[in-house]
mmCIF file of C-alpha atoms and ligand atoms in Angstrom:
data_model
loop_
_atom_site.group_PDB
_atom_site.id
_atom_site.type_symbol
_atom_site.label_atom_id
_atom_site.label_comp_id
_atom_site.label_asym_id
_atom_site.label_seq_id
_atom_site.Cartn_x
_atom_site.Cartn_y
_atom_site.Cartn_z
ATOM 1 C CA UNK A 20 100.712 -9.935 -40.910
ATOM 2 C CA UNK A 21 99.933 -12.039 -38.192
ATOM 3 C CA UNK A 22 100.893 -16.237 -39.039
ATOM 4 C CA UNK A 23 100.374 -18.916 -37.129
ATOM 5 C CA UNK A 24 103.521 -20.396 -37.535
ATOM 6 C CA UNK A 25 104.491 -24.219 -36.620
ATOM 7 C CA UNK A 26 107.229 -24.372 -33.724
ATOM 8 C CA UNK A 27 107.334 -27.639 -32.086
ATOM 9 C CA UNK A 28 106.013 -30.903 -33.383
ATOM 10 C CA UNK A 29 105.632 -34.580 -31.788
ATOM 11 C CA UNK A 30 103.879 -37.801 -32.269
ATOM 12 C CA UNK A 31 103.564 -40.721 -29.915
ATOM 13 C CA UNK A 32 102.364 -44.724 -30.594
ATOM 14 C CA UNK A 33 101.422 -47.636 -28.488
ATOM 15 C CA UNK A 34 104.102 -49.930 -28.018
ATOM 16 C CA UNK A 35 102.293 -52.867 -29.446
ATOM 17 C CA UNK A 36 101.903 -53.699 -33.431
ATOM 18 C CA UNK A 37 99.212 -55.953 -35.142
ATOM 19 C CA UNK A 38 100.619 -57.749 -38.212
ATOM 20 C CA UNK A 39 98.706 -58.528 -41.135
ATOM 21 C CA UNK A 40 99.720 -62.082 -40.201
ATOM 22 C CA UNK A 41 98.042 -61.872 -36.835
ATOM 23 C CA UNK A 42 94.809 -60.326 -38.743
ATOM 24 C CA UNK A 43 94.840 -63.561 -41.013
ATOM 25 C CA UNK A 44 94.178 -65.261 -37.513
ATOM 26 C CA UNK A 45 91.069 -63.090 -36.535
ATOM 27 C CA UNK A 46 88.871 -62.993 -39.657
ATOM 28 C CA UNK A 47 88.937 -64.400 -43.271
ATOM 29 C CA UNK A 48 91.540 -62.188 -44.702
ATOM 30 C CA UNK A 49 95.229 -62.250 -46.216
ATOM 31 C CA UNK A 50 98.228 -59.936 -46.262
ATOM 32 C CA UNK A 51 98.031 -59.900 -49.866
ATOM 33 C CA UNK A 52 94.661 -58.467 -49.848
ATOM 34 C CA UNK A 53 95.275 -55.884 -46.748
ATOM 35 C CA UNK A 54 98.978 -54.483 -49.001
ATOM 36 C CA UNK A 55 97.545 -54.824 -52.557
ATOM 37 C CA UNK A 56 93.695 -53.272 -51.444
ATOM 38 C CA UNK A 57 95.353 -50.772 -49.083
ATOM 39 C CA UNK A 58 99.172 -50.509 -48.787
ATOM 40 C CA UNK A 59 98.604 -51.086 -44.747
ATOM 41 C CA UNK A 60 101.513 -53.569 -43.495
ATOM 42 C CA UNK A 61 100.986 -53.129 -40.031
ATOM 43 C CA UNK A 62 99.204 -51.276 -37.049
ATOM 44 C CA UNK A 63 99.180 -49.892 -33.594
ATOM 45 C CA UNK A 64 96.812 -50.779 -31.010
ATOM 46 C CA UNK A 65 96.249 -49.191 -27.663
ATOM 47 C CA UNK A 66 97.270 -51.516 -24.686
ATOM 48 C CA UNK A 67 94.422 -52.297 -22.218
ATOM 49 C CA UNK A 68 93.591 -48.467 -20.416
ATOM 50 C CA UNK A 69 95.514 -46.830 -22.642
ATOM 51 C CA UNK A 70 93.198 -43.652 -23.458
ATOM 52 C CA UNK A 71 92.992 -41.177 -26.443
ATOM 53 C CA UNK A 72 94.086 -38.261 -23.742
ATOM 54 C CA UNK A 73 97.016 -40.891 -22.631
ATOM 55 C CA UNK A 74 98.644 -41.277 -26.429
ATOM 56 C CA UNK A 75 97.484 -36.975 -26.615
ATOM 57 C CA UNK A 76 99.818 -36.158 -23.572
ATOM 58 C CA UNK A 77 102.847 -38.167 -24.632
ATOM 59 C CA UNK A 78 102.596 -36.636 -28.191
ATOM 60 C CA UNK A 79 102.287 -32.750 -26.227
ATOM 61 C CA UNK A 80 105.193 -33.114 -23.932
ATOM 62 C CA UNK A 81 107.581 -34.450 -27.264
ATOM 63 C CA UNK A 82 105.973 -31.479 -29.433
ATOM 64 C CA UNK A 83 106.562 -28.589 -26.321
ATOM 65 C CA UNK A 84 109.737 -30.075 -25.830
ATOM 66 C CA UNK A 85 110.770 -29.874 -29.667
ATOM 67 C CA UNK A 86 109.298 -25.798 -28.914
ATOM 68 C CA UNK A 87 111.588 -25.363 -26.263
ATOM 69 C CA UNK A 88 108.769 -24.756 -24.130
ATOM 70 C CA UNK A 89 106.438 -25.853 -21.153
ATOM 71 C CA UNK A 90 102.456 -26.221 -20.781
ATOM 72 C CA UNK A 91 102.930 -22.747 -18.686
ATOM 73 C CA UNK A 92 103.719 -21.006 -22.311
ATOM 74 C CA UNK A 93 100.025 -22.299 -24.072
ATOM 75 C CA UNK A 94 96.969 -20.529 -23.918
ATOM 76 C CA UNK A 95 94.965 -22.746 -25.280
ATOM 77 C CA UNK A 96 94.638 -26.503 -26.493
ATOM 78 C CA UNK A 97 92.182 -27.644 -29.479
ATOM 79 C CA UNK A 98 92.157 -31.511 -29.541
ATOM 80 C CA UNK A 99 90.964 -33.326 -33.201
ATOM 81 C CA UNK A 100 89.371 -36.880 -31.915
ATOM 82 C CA UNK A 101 86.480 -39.174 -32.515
ATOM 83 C CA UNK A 102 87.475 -41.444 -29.920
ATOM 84 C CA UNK A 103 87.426 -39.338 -26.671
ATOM 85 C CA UNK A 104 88.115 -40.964 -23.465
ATOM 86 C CA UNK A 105 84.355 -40.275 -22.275
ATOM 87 C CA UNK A 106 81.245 -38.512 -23.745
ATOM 88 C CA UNK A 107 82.428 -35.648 -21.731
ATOM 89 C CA UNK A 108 84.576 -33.905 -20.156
ATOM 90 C CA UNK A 109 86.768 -33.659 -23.598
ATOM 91 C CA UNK A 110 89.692 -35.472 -23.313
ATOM 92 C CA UNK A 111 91.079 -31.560 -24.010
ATOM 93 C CA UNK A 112 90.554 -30.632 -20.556
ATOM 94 C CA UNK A 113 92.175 -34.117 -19.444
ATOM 95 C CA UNK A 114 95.432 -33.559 -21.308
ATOM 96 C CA UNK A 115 95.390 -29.654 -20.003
ATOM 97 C CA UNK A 116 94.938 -31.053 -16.406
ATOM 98 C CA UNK A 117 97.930 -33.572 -17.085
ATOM 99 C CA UNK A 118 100.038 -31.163 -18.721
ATOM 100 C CA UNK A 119 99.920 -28.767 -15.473
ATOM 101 C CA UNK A 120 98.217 -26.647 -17.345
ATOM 102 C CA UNK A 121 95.606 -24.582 -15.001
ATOM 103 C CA UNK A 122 95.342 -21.432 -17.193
ATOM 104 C CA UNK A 123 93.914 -20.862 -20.969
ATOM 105 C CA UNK A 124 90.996 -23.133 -22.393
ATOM 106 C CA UNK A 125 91.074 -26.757 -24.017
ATOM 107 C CA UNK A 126 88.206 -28.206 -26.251
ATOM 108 C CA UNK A 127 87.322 -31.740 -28.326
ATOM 109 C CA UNK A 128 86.849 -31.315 -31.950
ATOM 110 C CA UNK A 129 85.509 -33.517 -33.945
ATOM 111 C CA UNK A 130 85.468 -34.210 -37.915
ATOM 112 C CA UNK A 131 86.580 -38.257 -38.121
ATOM 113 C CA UNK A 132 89.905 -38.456 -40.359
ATOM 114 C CA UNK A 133 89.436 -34.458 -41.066
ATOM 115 C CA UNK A 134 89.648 -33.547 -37.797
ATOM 116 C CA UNK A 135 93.257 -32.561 -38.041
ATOM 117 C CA UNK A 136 92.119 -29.838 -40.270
ATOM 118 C CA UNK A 137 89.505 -28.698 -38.459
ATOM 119 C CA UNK A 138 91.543 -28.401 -35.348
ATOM 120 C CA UNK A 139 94.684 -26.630 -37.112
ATOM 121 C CA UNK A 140 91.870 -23.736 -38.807
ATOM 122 C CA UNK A 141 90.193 -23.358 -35.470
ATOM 123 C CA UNK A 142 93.305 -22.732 -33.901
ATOM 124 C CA UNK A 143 94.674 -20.688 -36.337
ATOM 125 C CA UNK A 144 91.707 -18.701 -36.498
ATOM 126 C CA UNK A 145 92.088 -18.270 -32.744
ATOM 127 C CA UNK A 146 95.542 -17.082 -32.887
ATOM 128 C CA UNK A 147 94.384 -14.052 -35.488
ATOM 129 C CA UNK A 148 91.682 -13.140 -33.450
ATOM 130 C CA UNK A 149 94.067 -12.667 -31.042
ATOM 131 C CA UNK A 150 92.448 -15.411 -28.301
ATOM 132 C CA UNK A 151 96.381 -16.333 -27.439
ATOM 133 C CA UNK A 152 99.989 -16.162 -28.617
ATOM 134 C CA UNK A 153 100.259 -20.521 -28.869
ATOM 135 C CA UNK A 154 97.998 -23.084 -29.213
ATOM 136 C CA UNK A 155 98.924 -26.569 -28.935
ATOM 137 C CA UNK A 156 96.859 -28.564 -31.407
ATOM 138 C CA UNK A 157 96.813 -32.771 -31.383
ATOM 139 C CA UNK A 158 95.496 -35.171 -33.137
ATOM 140 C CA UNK A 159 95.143 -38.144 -31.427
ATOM 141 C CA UNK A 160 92.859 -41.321 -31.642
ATOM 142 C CA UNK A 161 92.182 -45.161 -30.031
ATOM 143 C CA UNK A 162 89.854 -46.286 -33.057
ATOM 144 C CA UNK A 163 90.752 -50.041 -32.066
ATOM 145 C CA UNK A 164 87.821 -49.441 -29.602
ATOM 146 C CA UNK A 165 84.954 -48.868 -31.584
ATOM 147 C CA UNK A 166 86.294 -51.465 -34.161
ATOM 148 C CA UNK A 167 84.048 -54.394 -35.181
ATOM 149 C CA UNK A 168 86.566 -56.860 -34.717
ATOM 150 C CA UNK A 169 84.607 -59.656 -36.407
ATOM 151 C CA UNK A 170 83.985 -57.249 -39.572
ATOM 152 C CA UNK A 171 87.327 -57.654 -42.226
ATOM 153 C CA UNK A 172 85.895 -54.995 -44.294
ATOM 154 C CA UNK A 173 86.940 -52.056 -41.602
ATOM 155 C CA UNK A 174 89.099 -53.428 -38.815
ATOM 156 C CA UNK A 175 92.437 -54.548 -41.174
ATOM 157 C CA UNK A 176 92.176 -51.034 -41.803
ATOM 158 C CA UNK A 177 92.682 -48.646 -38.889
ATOM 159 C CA UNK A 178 94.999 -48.056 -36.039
ATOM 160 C CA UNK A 179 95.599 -45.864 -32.677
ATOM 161 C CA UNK A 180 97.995 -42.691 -32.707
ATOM 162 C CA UNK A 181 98.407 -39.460 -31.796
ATOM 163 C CA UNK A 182 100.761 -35.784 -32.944
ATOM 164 C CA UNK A 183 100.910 -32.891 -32.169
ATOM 165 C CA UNK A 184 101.679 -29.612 -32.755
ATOM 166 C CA UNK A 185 102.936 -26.106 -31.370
ATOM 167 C CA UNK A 186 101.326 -22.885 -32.844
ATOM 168 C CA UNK A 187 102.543 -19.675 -32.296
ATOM 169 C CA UNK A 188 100.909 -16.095 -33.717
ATOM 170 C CA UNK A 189 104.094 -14.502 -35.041
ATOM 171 C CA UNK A 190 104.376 -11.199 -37.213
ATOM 172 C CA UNK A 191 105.621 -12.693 -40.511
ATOM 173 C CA UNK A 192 106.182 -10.396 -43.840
ATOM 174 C CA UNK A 193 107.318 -11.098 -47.317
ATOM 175 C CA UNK A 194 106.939 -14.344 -49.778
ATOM 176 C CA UNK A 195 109.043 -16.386 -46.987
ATOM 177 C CA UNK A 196 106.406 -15.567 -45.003
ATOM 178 C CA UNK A 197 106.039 -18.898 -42.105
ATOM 179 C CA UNK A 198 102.925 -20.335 -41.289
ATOM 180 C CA UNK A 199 99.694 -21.268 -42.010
ATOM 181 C CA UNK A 200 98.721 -19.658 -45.458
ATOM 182 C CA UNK A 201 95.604 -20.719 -45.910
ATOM 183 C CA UNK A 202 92.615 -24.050 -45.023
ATOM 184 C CA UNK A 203 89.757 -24.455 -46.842
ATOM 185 C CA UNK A 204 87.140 -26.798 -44.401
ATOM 186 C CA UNK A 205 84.012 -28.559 -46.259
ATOM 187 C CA UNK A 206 81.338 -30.785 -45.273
ATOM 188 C CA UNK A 207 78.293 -32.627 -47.033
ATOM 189 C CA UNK A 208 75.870 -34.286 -44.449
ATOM 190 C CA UNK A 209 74.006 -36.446 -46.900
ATOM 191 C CA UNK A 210 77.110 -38.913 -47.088
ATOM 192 C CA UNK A 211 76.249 -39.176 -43.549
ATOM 193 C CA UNK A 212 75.598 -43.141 -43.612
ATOM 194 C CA UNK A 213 78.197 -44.353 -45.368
ATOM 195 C CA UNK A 214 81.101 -43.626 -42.796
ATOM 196 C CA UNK A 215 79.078 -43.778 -39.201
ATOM 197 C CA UNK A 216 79.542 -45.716 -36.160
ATOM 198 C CA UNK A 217 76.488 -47.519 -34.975
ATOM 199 C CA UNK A 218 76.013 -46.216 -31.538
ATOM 200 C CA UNK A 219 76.376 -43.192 -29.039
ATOM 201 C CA UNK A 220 74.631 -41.433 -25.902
ATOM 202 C CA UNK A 221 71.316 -39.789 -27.042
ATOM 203 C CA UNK A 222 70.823 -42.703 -30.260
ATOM 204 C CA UNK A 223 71.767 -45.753 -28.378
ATOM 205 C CA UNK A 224 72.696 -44.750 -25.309
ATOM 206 C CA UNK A 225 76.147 -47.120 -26.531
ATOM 207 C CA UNK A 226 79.261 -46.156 -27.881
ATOM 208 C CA UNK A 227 78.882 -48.218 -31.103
ATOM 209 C CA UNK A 228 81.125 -49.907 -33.874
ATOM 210 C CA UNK A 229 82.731 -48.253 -36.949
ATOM 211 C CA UNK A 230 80.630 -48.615 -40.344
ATOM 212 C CA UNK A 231 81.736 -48.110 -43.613
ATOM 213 C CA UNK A 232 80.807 -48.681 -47.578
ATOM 214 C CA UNK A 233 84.214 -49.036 -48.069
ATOM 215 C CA UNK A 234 84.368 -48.247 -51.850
ATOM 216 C CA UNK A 235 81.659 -45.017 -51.793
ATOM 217 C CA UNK A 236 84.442 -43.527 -49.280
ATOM 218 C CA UNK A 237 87.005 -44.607 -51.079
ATOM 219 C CA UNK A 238 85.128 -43.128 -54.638
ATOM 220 C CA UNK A 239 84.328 -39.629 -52.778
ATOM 221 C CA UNK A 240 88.323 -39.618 -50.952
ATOM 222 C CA UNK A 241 89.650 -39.571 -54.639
ATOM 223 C CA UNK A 242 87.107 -37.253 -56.341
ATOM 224 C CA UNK A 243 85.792 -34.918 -53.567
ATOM 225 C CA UNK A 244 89.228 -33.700 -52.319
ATOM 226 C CA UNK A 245 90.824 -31.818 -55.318
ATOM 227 C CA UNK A 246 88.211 -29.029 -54.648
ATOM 228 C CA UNK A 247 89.838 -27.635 -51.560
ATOM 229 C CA UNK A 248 93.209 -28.266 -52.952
ATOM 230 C CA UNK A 249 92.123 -26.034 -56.017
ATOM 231 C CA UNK A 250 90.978 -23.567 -53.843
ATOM 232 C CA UNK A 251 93.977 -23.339 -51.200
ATOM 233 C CA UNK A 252 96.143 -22.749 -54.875
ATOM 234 C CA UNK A 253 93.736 -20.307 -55.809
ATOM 235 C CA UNK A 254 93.946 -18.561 -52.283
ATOM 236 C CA UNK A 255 97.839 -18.652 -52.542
ATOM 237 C CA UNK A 256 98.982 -18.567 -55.942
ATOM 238 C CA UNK A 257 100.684 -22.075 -55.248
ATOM 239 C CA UNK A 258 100.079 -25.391 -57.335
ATOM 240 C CA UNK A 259 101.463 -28.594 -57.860
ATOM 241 C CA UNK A 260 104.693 -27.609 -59.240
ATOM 242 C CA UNK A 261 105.940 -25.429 -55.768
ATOM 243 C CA UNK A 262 104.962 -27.229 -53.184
ATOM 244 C CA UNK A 263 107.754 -29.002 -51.790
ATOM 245 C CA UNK A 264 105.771 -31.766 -49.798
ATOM 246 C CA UNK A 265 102.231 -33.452 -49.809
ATOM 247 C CA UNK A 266 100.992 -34.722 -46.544
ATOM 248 C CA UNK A 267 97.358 -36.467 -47.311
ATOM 249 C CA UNK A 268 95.356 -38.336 -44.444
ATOM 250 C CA UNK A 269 96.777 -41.652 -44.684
ATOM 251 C CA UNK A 270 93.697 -43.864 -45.294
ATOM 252 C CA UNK A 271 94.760 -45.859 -48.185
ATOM 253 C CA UNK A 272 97.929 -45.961 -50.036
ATOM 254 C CA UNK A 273 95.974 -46.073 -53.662
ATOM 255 C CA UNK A 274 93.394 -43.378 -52.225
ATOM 256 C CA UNK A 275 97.033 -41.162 -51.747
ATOM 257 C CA UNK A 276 98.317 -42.027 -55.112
ATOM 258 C CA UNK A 277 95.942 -41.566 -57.268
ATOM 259 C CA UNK A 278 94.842 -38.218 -55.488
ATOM 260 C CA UNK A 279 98.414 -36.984 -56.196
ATOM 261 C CA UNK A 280 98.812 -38.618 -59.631
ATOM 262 C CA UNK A 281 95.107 -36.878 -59.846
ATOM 263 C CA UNK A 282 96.486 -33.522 -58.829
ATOM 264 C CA UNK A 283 99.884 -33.584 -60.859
ATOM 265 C CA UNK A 284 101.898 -34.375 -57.640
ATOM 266 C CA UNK A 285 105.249 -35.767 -58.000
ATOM 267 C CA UNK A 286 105.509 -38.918 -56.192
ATOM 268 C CA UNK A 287 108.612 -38.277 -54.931
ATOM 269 C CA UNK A 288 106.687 -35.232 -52.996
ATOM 270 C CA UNK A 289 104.328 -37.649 -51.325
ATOM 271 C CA UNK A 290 104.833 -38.688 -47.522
ATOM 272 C CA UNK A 291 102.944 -41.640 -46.744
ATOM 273 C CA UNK A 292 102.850 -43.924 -43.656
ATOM 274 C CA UNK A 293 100.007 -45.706 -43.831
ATOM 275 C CA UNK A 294 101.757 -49.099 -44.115
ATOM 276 C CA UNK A 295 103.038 -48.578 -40.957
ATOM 277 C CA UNK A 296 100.394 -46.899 -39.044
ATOM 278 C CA UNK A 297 97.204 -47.576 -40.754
ATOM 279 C CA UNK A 298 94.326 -45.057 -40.869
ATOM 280 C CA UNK A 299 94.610 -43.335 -37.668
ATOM 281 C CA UNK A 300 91.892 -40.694 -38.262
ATOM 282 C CA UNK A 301 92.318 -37.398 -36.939
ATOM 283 C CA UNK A 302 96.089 -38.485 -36.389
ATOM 284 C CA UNK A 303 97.227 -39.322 -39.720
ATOM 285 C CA UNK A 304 98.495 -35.459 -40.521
ATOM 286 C CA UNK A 305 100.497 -34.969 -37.619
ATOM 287 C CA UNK A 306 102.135 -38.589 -37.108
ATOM 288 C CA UNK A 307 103.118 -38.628 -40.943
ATOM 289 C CA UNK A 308 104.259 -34.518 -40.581
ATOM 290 C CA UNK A 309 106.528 -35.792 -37.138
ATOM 291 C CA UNK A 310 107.930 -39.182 -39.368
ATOM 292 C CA UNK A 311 109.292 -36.414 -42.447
ATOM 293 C CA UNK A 312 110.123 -33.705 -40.141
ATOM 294 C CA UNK A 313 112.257 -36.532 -38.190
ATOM 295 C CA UNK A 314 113.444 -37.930 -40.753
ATOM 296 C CA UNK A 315 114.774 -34.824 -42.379
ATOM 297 C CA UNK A 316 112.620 -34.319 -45.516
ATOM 298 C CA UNK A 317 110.130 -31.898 -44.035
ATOM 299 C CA UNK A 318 112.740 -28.600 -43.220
ATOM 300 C CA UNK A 319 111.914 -25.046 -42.264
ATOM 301 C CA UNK A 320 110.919 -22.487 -44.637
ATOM 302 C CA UNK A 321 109.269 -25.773 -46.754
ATOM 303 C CA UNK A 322 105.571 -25.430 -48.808
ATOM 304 C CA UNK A 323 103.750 -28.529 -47.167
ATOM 305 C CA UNK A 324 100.048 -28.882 -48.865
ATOM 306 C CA UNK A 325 97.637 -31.092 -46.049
ATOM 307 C CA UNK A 326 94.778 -32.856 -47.039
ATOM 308 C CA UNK A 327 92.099 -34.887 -45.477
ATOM 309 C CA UNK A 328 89.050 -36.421 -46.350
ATOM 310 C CA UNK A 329 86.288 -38.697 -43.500
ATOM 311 C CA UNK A 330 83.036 -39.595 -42.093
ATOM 312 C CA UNK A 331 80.264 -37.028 -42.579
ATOM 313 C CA UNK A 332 81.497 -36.361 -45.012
ATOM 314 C CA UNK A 333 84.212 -33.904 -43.910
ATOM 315 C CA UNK A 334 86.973 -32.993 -46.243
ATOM 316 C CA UNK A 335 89.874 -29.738 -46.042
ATOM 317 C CA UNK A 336 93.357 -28.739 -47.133
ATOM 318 C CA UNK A 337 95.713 -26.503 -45.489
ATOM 319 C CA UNK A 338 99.014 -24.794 -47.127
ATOM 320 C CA UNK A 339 101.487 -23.785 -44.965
ATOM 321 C CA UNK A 340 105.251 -23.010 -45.247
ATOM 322 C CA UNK A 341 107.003 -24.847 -42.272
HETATM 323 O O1 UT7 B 6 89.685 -42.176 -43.650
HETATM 324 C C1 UT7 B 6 88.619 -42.030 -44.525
HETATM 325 C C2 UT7 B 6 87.777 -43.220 -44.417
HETATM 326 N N1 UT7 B 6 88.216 -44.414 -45.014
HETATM 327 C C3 UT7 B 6 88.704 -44.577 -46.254
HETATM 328 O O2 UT7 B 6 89.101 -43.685 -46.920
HETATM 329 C C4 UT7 B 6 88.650 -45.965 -46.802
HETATM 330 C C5 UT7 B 6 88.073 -45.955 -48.190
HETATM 331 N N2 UT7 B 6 87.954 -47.239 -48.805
HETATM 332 C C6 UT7 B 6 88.981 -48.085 -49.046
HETATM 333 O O3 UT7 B 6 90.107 -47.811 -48.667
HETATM 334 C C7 UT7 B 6 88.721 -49.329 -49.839
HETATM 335 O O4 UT7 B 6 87.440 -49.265 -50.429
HETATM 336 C C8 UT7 B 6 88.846 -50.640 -49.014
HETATM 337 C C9 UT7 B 6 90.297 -50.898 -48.664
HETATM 338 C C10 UT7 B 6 87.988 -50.513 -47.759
HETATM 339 C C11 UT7 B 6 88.343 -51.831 -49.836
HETATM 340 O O5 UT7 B 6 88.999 -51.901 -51.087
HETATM 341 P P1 UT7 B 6 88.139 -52.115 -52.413
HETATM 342 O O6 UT7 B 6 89.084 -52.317 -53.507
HETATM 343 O O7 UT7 B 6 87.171 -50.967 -52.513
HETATM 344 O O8 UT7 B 6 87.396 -53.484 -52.117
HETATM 345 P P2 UT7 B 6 85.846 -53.775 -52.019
HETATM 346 O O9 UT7 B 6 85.242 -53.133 -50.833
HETATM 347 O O10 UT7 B 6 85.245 -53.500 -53.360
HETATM 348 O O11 UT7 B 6 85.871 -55.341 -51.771
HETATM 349 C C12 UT7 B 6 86.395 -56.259 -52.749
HETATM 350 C C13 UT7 B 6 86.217 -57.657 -52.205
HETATM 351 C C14 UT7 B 6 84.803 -57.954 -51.704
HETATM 352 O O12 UT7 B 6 84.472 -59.270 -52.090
HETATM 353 P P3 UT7 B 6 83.483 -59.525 -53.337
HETATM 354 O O13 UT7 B 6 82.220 -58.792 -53.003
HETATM 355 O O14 UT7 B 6 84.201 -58.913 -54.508
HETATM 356 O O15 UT7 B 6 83.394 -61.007 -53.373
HETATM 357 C C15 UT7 B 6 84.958 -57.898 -50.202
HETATM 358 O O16 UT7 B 6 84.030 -58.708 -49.527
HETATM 359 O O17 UT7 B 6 87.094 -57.883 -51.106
HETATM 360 C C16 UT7 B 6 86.345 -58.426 -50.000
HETATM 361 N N3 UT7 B 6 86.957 -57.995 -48.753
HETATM 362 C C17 UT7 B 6 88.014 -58.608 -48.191
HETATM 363 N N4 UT7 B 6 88.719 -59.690 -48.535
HETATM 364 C C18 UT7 B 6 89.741 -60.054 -47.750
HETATM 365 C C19 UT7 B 6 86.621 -56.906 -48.006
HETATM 366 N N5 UT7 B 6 87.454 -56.809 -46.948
HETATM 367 C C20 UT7 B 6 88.319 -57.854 -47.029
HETATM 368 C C21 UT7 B 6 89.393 -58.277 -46.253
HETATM 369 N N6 UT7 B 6 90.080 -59.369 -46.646
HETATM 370 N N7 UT7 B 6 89.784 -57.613 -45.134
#
């Protein structure tokens, strides 16, 4: 059977961090309320011109690299973002043209903090259908630009970032079987307005500011999402018990631990990084899979269960043995 298996993986951040401290300085907030209402320590913020496509291509090169390959060796790039560096071209075609790459197709996806998802099925998906042997699929965001910086109740809470990973259609057989097993991709468009940003070209003819009713997202993140995760166990056969890691969106540390506590998750099974990253949307999956690869957790042959939930609202899981 043909797998889309994982073969090179990389992540990239701006250099600079925002503090909690530095926050209290820019609107009426604490630490103690950004840790103990979120788990978030500390972010990253894009320097002055640094783009979405910028963060995407440093985060490509470290993933090819990790592949042992070059851009010449992709067919095709799908790239997960809300915050593109223009309306259009996609900031796909900008990391394709920066990468060398003058062969295969490259195209902005969009889902907010599911996007991840949504990118890794589509390409997937591709791969089966036989569109090309490896995809190169990022996540990769600047959300500090369409933050409200005067409004406490979103901008403690998200950050820029991008990863990124190698696909490759291989034959796999048996239960050790690579790859991606199975995603499972929802929506529900009459959440619409309580995760939105406020502008963009045919509304407003602006870009617009991030908008959220902070605890309806936060009630949907932890009830919504066990449905997919039901149904990627269903699909597989898989449950709590043998999956060997959990890599959630990281949105909010409580929204992560009581999903998991939710889904009988051993903590212990949990990767998190939202206290160092923040939310980084559509980036969350792959920067937090690059951190446990790196650091040795995440290893070859190992059941990692994805899950994301965001604006729209979009939700989806994905099981796949690394
Ligand atoms: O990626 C997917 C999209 N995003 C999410 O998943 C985020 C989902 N939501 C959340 O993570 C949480 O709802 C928040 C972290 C946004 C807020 O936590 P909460 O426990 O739901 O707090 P709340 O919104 O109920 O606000 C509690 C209080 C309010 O004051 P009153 O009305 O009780 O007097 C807020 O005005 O905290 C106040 N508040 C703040 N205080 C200090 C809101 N933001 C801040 C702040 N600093 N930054």
């Amino acid at each position: 059977m043909i797998r889309s298996v994982v073969t090179g993986i990389g992540s990239h951040l701006p250099e600079k961090i925002l503090t909690n401290r530095e926050l209290e300085a820019m609107v009426d907030t604490s630490d103690e309320w950004i840790v103990q209402r979120s788990g978030i320590c500390e972010r990253r913020i894009a320097a002055e011109g640094e783009t979405t496509s910028d963060l995407a291509v440093t985060a490509s090169k470290k993933a090819l690299a990790d592949a042992g390959l070059g851009s010449a060796d992709i067919d095709f790039i799908v790239l997960a973002t809300s915050t593109p560096d223009q309306t259009f071209p996609a900031s796909a075609c900008t990391v394709q043209e920066r990468l060398g790459m003058h062969h295969g197709y490259a195209f902005d996806l969009q889902a907010v903090c599911s996007g991840f998802l949504f990118a890794l099925a589509t390409a997937d998906a591709h791969l089966k259908a036989g569109f090309g042997k490896r995809a190169l699929v990022i996540g990769s965001e600047t959300f500090s630009r369409i933050l409200d910086w005067s409004d406490r109740t979103t901008c403690v809470l998200f950050g820029d970032g991008a990863g990124a990973l190698v696909l490759e259609a291989r034959e796999e057989t048996g239960d050790g079987a690579r790859g991606v097993l199975t995603s499972h991709l929802r929506s529900d468009g009459r959440h619409r307005d309580k995760l939105y940003v406020d502008g963009g070209p045919s509304s407003t003819r602006t870009v617009g500011y991030l908008r959220m009713e902070g605890r309806e997202v936060f009630k949907h993140a932890v009830a919504t999402i066990t449905d997919v995760i039901e149904d990627a166990f269903a699909a597989t056969g898989e449950s709590a018990e043998t999956i060997d890691w959990f890599v959630p969106h990281q949105a909010n540390k409580r929204i992560i631990d009581a999903s998991a506590k939710r889904l009988g998750i051993a903590p212990q099974k949990v990767v998190t990084t939202v206290e160092k990253h923040g939310n980084t949307s559509a980036a969350s999956i792959p920067l937090a899979l690059d951190v446990a690869v790196r650091d040795g957790r995440i290893k070859k042959g190992d059941l990692v269960l994805l899950e994301a939930m965001g604006g729209g609202f979009t939700w989806g899981s994905a099981l796949l043995r690394w």
